[in-house]
Coordinates of N, CA and C in Angstrom, one line a residue:
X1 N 3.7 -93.5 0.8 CA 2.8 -92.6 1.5 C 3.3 -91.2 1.4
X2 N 2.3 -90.4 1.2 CA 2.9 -88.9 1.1 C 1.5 -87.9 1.9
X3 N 2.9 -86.9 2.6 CA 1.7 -86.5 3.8 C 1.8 -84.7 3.4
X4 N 0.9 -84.3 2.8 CA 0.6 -83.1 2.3 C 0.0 -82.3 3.6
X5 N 1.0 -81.4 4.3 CA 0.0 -81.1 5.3 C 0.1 -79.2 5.3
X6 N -1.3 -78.8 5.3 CA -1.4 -77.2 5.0 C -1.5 -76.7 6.6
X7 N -0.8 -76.1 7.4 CA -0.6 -75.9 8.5 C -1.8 -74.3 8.8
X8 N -1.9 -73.4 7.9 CA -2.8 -72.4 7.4 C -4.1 -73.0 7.6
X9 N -4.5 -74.0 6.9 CA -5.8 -74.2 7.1 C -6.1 -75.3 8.2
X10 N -5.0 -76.0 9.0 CA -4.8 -77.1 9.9 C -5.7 -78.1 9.0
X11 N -5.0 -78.0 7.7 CA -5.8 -80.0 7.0 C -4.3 -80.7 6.8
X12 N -4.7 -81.9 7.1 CA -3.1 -83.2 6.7 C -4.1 -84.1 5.7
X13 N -3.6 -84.0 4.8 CA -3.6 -85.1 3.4 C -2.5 -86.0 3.7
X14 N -3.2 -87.4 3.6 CA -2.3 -88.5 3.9 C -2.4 -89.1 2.4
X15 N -1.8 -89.4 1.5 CA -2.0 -90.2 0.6 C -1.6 -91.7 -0.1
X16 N -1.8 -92.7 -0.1 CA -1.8 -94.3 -0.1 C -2.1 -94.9 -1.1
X17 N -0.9 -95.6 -1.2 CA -1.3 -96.6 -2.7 C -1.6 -97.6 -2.2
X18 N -2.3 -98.5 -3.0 CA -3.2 -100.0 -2.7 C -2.0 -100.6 -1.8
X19 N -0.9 -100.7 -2.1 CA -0.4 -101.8 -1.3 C 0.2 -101.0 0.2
X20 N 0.3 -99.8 0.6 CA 0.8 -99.1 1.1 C -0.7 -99.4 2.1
X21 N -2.0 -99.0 1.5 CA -2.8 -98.9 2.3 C -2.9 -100.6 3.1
X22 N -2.9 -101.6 2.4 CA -3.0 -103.3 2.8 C -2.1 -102.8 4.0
X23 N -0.9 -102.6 4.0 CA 0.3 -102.6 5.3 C 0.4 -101.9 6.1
X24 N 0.1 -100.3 5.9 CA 0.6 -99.8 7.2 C -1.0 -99.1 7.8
X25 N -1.5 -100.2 8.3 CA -3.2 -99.3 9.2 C -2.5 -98.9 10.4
X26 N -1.5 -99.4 10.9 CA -0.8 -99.4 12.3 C -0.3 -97.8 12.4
X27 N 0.6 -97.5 11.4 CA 1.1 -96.4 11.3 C 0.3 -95.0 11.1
X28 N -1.1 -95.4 10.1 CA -2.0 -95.1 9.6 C -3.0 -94.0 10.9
X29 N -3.0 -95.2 11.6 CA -3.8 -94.9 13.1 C -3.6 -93.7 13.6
X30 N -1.7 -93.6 13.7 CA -0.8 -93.1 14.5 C -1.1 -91.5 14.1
X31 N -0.3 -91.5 12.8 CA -0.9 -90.1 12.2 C -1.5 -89.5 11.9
X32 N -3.2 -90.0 12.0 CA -4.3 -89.5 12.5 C -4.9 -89.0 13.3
X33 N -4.2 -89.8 14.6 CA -4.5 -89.9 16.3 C -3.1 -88.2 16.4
X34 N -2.1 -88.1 15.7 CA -1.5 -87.1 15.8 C -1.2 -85.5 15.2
X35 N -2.0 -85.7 14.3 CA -2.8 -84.9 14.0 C -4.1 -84.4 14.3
X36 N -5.3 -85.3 15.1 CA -6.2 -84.7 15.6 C -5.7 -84.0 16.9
X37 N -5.2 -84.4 17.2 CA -4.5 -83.9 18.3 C -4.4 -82.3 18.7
X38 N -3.7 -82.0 17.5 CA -3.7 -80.5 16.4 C -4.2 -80.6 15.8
X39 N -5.8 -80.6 15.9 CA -7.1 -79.9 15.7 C -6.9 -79.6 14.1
X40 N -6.5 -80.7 13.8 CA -6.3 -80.9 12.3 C -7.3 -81.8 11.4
X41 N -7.8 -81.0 10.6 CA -8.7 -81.9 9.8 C -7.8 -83.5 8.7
X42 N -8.0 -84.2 8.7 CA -7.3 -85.5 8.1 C -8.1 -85.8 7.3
X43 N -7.5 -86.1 6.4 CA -8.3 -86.6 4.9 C -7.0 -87.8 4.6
X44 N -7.6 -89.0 4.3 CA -6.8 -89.9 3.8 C -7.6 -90.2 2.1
X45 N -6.6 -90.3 1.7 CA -6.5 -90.5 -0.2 C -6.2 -92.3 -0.4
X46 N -7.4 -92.8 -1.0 CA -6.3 -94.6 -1.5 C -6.5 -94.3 -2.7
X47 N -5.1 -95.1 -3.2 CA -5.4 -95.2 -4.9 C -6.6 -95.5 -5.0
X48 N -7.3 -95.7 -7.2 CA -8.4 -96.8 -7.2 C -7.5 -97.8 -7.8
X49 N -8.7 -98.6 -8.0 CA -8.8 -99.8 -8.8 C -8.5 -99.4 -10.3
X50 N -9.0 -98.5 -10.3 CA -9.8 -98.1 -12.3 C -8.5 -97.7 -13.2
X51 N -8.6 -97.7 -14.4 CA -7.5 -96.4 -14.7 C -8.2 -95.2 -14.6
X52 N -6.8 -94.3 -14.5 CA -7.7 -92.8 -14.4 C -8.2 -92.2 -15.6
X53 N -7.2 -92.1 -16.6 CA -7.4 -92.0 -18.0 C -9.2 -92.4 -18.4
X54 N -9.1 -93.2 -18.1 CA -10.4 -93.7 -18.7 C -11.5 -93.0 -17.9
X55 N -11.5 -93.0 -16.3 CA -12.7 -92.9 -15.9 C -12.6 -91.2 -16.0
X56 N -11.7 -90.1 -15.9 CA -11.3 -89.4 -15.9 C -12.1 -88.6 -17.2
X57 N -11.9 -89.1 -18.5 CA -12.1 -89.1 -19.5 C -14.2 -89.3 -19.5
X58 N -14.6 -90.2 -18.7 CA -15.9 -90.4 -18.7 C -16.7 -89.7 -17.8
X59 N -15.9 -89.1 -16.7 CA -16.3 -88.2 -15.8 C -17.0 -86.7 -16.4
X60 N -15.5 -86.3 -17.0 CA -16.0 -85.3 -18.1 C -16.7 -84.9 -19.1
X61 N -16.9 -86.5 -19.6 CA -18.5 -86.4 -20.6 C -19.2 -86.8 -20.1
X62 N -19.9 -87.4 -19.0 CA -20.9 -87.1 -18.3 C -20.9 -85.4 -17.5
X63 N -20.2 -84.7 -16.9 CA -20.2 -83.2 -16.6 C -20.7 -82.1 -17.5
X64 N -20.5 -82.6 -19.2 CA -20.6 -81.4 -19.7 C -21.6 -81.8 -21.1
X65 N -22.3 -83.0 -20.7 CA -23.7 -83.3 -21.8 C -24.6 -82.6 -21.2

């Protein structure tokens, strides 16, 4: 878990890998609940499924046909 938080704009980026997200919703809650608190915008990030390479790669040629 990695918690990116910009205190300037009050946003906390929480960020989660697949298995990180499966286990900690408990903890998950917590620093959400403690962060809105402080009128903080929260944004949570989960990995995907996909590779990035690839979709990343297809994103881009669909953007610029």
């Amino acid at each position: 878990m990695v918690i990116d938080v910009k205190d300037e704009k009050k946003r906390a980026e929480i960020w989660l890998t697949r298995k990180e997200a499966a286990n900690s919703q408990a903890e998950l809650k917590k620093l959400i609940s403690q962060y809105r608190k402080q009128n903080y915008l929260v944004t949570v990030f989960y990995s995907g499924e996909r590779d990035l390479s690839e979709m990343t790669g297809l994103l881009l040629k669909n953007n610029t046909a």
